[in-house]
């Protein structure tokens, strides 16, 4: 992707997507598995298109074990890293351990190592794939805020990490890492907002509703419907009976 504005330090974004089998199980029983799969792909498409439209973004990499996810990512102009290859890369540097949460963070870490090996970007961002209401300007503003916080005169030496809590305040929708050698220390999963803060990451408090609106429950679907979504998600919401009243 070549969307970066010349005056803006480019951010390489890494987006994780799990296997579609059993995806978004908290949307059951009202939404069947086929519709949940379609919804995951639609939200991914809208998230990637918003990211690619931000002048802050120099490239996007999707890490996934799923071929259908990889196909959508490629169509949207993103690079793809196989999750198993990312885990192998993380293991080589001691970045992998057991459990689903650890595997997610290890896969992201391994993908980031591969990106750093190939391109050495000055800034990385790790962004959830289910942000269908994300606006390009929100990501641009958040990236600028993260980079500024890392460069502040009173910033601890080498900290370079910032995060965005989801709308509940418990989860995390994005983590920014500034500096080509800054430690990643990712803590996605249950209670991730508190854990990122405990590890020294700076909380970003901007008004970016689309960047905080990830989707796990039916209530979340109604929330993003009210915010407005990208066209792919809007079509899926209509198909499953949650009409989007404010599509973009």
PDB file of N, CA and C in Angstrom, residues 138-173:
ATOM      1  N   UNK A 138      -9.839   9.313  11.860  1.00  0.00           N
ATOM      2  CA  UNK A 138      -9.654   8.885  13.246  1.00  0.00           C
ATOM      3  C   UNK A 138      -8.306   8.203  13.415  1.00  0.00           C
ATOM      4  N   UNK A 139      -7.990   7.308  12.488  1.00  0.00           N
ATOM      5  CA  UNK A 139      -6.705   6.624  12.614  1.00  0.00           C
ATOM      6  C   UNK A 139      -5.552   7.601  12.440  1.00  0.00           C
ATOM      7  N   UNK A 140      -5.681   8.528  11.502  1.00  0.00           N
ATOM      8  CA  UNK A 140      -4.627   9.518  11.284  1.00  0.00           C
ATOM      9  C   UNK A 140      -4.377  10.328  12.549  1.00  0.00           C
ATOM     10  N   UNK A 141      -5.452  10.785  13.181  1.00  0.00           N
ATOM     11  CA  UNK A 141      -5.314  11.575  14.405  1.00  0.00           C
ATOM     12  C   UNK A 141      -4.726  10.751  15.544  1.00  0.00           C
ATOM     13  N   UNK A 142      -5.162   9.502  15.666  1.00  0.00           N
ATOM     14  CA  UNK A 142      -4.638   8.648  16.730  1.00  0.00           C
ATOM     15  C   UNK A 142      -3.154   8.361  16.531  1.00  0.00           C
ATOM     16  N   UNK A 143      -2.757   8.101  15.286  1.00  0.00           N
ATOM     17  CA  UNK A 143      -1.346   7.847  15.005  1.00  0.00           C
ATOM     18  C   UNK A 143      -0.498   9.067  15.337  1.00  0.00           C
ATOM     19  N   UNK A 144      -0.986  10.241  14.959  1.00  0.00           N
ATOM     20  CA  UNK A 144      -0.249  11.469  15.267  1.00  0.00           C
ATOM     21  C   UNK A 144      -0.115  11.654  16.775  1.00  0.00           C
ATOM     22  N   UNK A 145      -1.181  11.359  17.515  1.00  0.00           N
ATOM     23  CA  UNK A 145      -1.144  11.480  18.966  1.00  0.00           C
ATOM     24  C   UNK A 145      -0.151  10.499  19.578  1.00  0.00           C
ATOM     25  N   UNK A 146      -0.139   9.268  19.070  1.00  0.00           N
ATOM     26  CA  UNK A 146       0.786   8.259  19.587  1.00  0.00           C
ATOM     27  C   UNK A 146       2.234   8.645  19.329  1.00  0.00           C
ATOM     28  N   UNK A 147       2.508   9.110  18.117  1.00  0.00           N
ATOM     29  CA  UNK A 147       3.875   9.498  17.763  1.00  0.00           C
ATOM     30  C   UNK A 147       4.317  10.701  18.592  1.00  0.00           C
ATOM     31  N   UNK A 148       3.403  11.646  18.800  1.00  0.00           N
ATOM     32  CA  UNK A 148       3.729  12.820  19.611  1.00  0.00           C
ATOM     33  C   UNK A 148       4.006  12.433  21.059  1.00  0.00           C
ATOM     34  N   UNK A 149       3.243  11.487  21.598  1.00  0.00           N
ATOM     35  CA  UNK A 149       3.458  11.079  22.989  1.00  0.00           C
ATOM     36  C   UNK A 149       4.816  10.421  23.161  1.00  0.00           C
ATOM     37  N   UNK A 150       5.250   9.676  22.140  1.00  0.00           N
ATOM     38  CA  UNK A 150       6.562   9.026  22.213  1.00  0.00           C
ATOM     39  C   UNK A 150       7.699  10.034  22.121  1.00  0.00           C
ATOM     40  N   UNK A 151       7.446  11.152  21.422  1.00  0.00           N
ATOM     41  CA  UNK A 151       8.489  12.156  21.207  1.00  0.00           C
ATOM     42  C   UNK A 151       8.473  13.266  22.250  1.00  0.00           C
ATOM     43  N   UNK A 152       7.527  13.227  23.182  1.00  0.00           N
ATOM     44  CA  UNK A 152       7.418  14.294  24.178  1.00  0.00           C
ATOM     45  C   UNK A 152       8.681  14.374  25.031  1.00  0.00           C
ATOM     46  N   UNK A 153       9.110  15.585  25.402  1.00  0.00           N
ATOM     47  CA  UNK A 153      10.344  15.738  26.189  1.00  0.00           C
ATOM     48  C   UNK A 153      10.331  14.971  27.508  1.00  0.00           C
ATOM     49  N   UNK A 154       9.132  14.823  28.111  1.00  0.00           N
ATOM     50  CA  UNK A 154       9.054  14.133  29.398  1.00  0.00           C
ATOM     51  C   UNK A 154       8.733  12.646  29.261  1.00  0.00           C
ATOM     52  N   UNK A 155       8.742  12.132  28.025  1.00  0.00           N
ATOM     53  CA  UNK A 155       8.450  10.713  27.817  1.00  0.00           C
ATOM     54  C   UNK A 155       9.607   9.868  28.351  1.00  0.00           C
ATOM     55  N   UNK A 156       9.313   8.766  29.042  1.00  0.00           N
ATOM     56  CA  UNK A 156      10.382   7.884  29.513  1.00  0.00           C
ATOM     57  C   UNK A 156      11.204   7.369  28.341  1.00  0.00           C
ATOM     58  N   UNK A 157      12.499   7.299  28.520  1.00  0.00           N
ATOM     59  CA  UNK A 157      13.384   6.856  27.438  1.00  0.00           C
ATOM     60  C   UNK A 157      12.986   5.458  26.978  1.00  0.00           C
ATOM     61  N   UNK A 158      12.769   5.337  25.676  1.00  0.00           N
ATOM     62  CA  UNK A 158      12.521   4.027  25.076  1.00  0.00           C
ATOM     63  C   UNK A 158      11.137   3.456  25.290  1.00  0.00           C
ATOM     64  N   UNK A 159      10.194   4.241  25.876  1.00  0.00           N
ATOM     65  CA  UNK A 159       8.877   3.630  26.121  1.00  0.00           C
ATOM     66  C   UNK A 159       8.129   3.458  24.800  1.00  0.00           C
ATOM     67  N   UNK A 160       7.851   4.518  24.075  1.00  0.00           N
ATOM     68  CA  UNK A 160       7.374   4.467  22.694  1.00  0.00           C
ATOM     69  C   UNK A 160       6.113   3.689  22.419  1.00  0.00           C
ATOM     70  N   UNK A 161       5.298   3.400  23.445  1.00  0.00           N
ATOM     71  CA  UNK A 161       4.097   2.594  23.214  1.00  0.00           C
ATOM     72  C   UNK A 161       2.861   3.332  23.717  1.00  0.00           C
ATOM     73  N   UNK A 162       1.792   3.231  22.942  1.00  0.00           N
ATOM     74  CA  UNK A 162       0.519   3.846  23.309  1.00  0.00           C
ATOM     75  C   UNK A 162      -0.603   2.905  22.889  1.00  0.00           C
ATOM     76  N   UNK A 163      -1.753   3.043  23.537  1.00  0.00           N
ATOM     77  CA  UNK A 163      -2.862   2.145  23.205  1.00  0.00           C
ATOM     78  C   UNK A 163      -4.181   2.901  23.238  1.00  0.00           C
ATOM     79  N   UNK A 164      -5.164   2.310  22.567  1.00  0.00           N
ATOM     80  CA  UNK A 164      -6.520   2.851  22.539  1.00  0.00           C
ATOM     81  C   UNK A 164      -7.461   1.809  23.135  1.00  0.00           C
ATOM     82  N   UNK A 165      -8.134   2.182  24.207  1.00  0.00           N
ATOM     83  CA  UNK A 165      -9.103   1.287  24.825  1.00  0.00           C
ATOM     84  C   UNK A 165     -10.377   1.239  23.993  1.00  0.00           C
ATOM     85  N   UNK A 166     -11.070   0.105  24.055  1.00  0.00           N
ATOM     86  CA  UNK A 166     -12.362   0.024  23.380  1.00  0.00           C
ATOM     87  C   UNK A 166     -13.401   0.824  24.166  1.00  0.00           C
ATOM     88  N   UNK A 167     -14.624   0.859  23.658  1.00  0.00           N
ATOM     89  CA  UNK A 167     -15.628   1.742  24.261  1.00  0.00           C
ATOM     90  C   UNK A 167     -16.026   1.290  25.664  1.00  0.00           C
ATOM     91  N   UNK A 168     -15.801   0.028  26.009  1.00  0.00           N
ATOM     92  CA  UNK A 168     -16.086  -0.444  27.365  1.00  0.00           C
ATOM     93  C   UNK A 168     -15.007  -0.025  28.354  1.00  0.00           C
ATOM     94  N   UNK A 169     -13.827   0.303  27.829  1.00  0.00           N
ATOM     95  CA  UNK A 169     -12.698   0.636  28.678  1.00  0.00           C
ATOM     96  C   UNK A 169     -11.896  -0.559  29.132  1.00  0.00           C
ATOM     97  N   UNK A 170     -12.363  -1.770  28.828  1.00  0.00           N
ATOM     98  CA  UNK A 170     -11.677  -2.982  29.278  1.00  0.00           C
ATOM     99  C   UNK A 170     -10.726  -3.553  28.229  1.00  0.00           C
ATOM    100  N   UNK A 171     -11.153  -3.538  26.975  1.00  0.00           N
ATOM    101  CA  UNK A 171     -10.351  -4.108  25.901  1.00  0.00           C
ATOM    102  C   UNK A 171      -9.478  -3.072  25.223  1.00  0.00           C
ATOM    103  N   UNK A 172      -8.778  -3.508  24.191  1.00  0.00           N
ATOM    104  CA  UNK A 172      -7.870  -2.644  23.432  1.00  0.00           C
ATOM    105  C   UNK A 172      -8.147  -2.831  21.954  1.00  0.00           C
ATOM    106  N   UNK A 173      -8.333  -1.735  21.234  1.00  0.00           N
ATOM    107  CA  UNK A 173      -8.558  -1.837  19.793  1.00  0.00           C
ATOM    108  C   UNK A 173      -7.308  -1.552  18.977  1.00  0.00           C
TER     109      UNK A 173
END
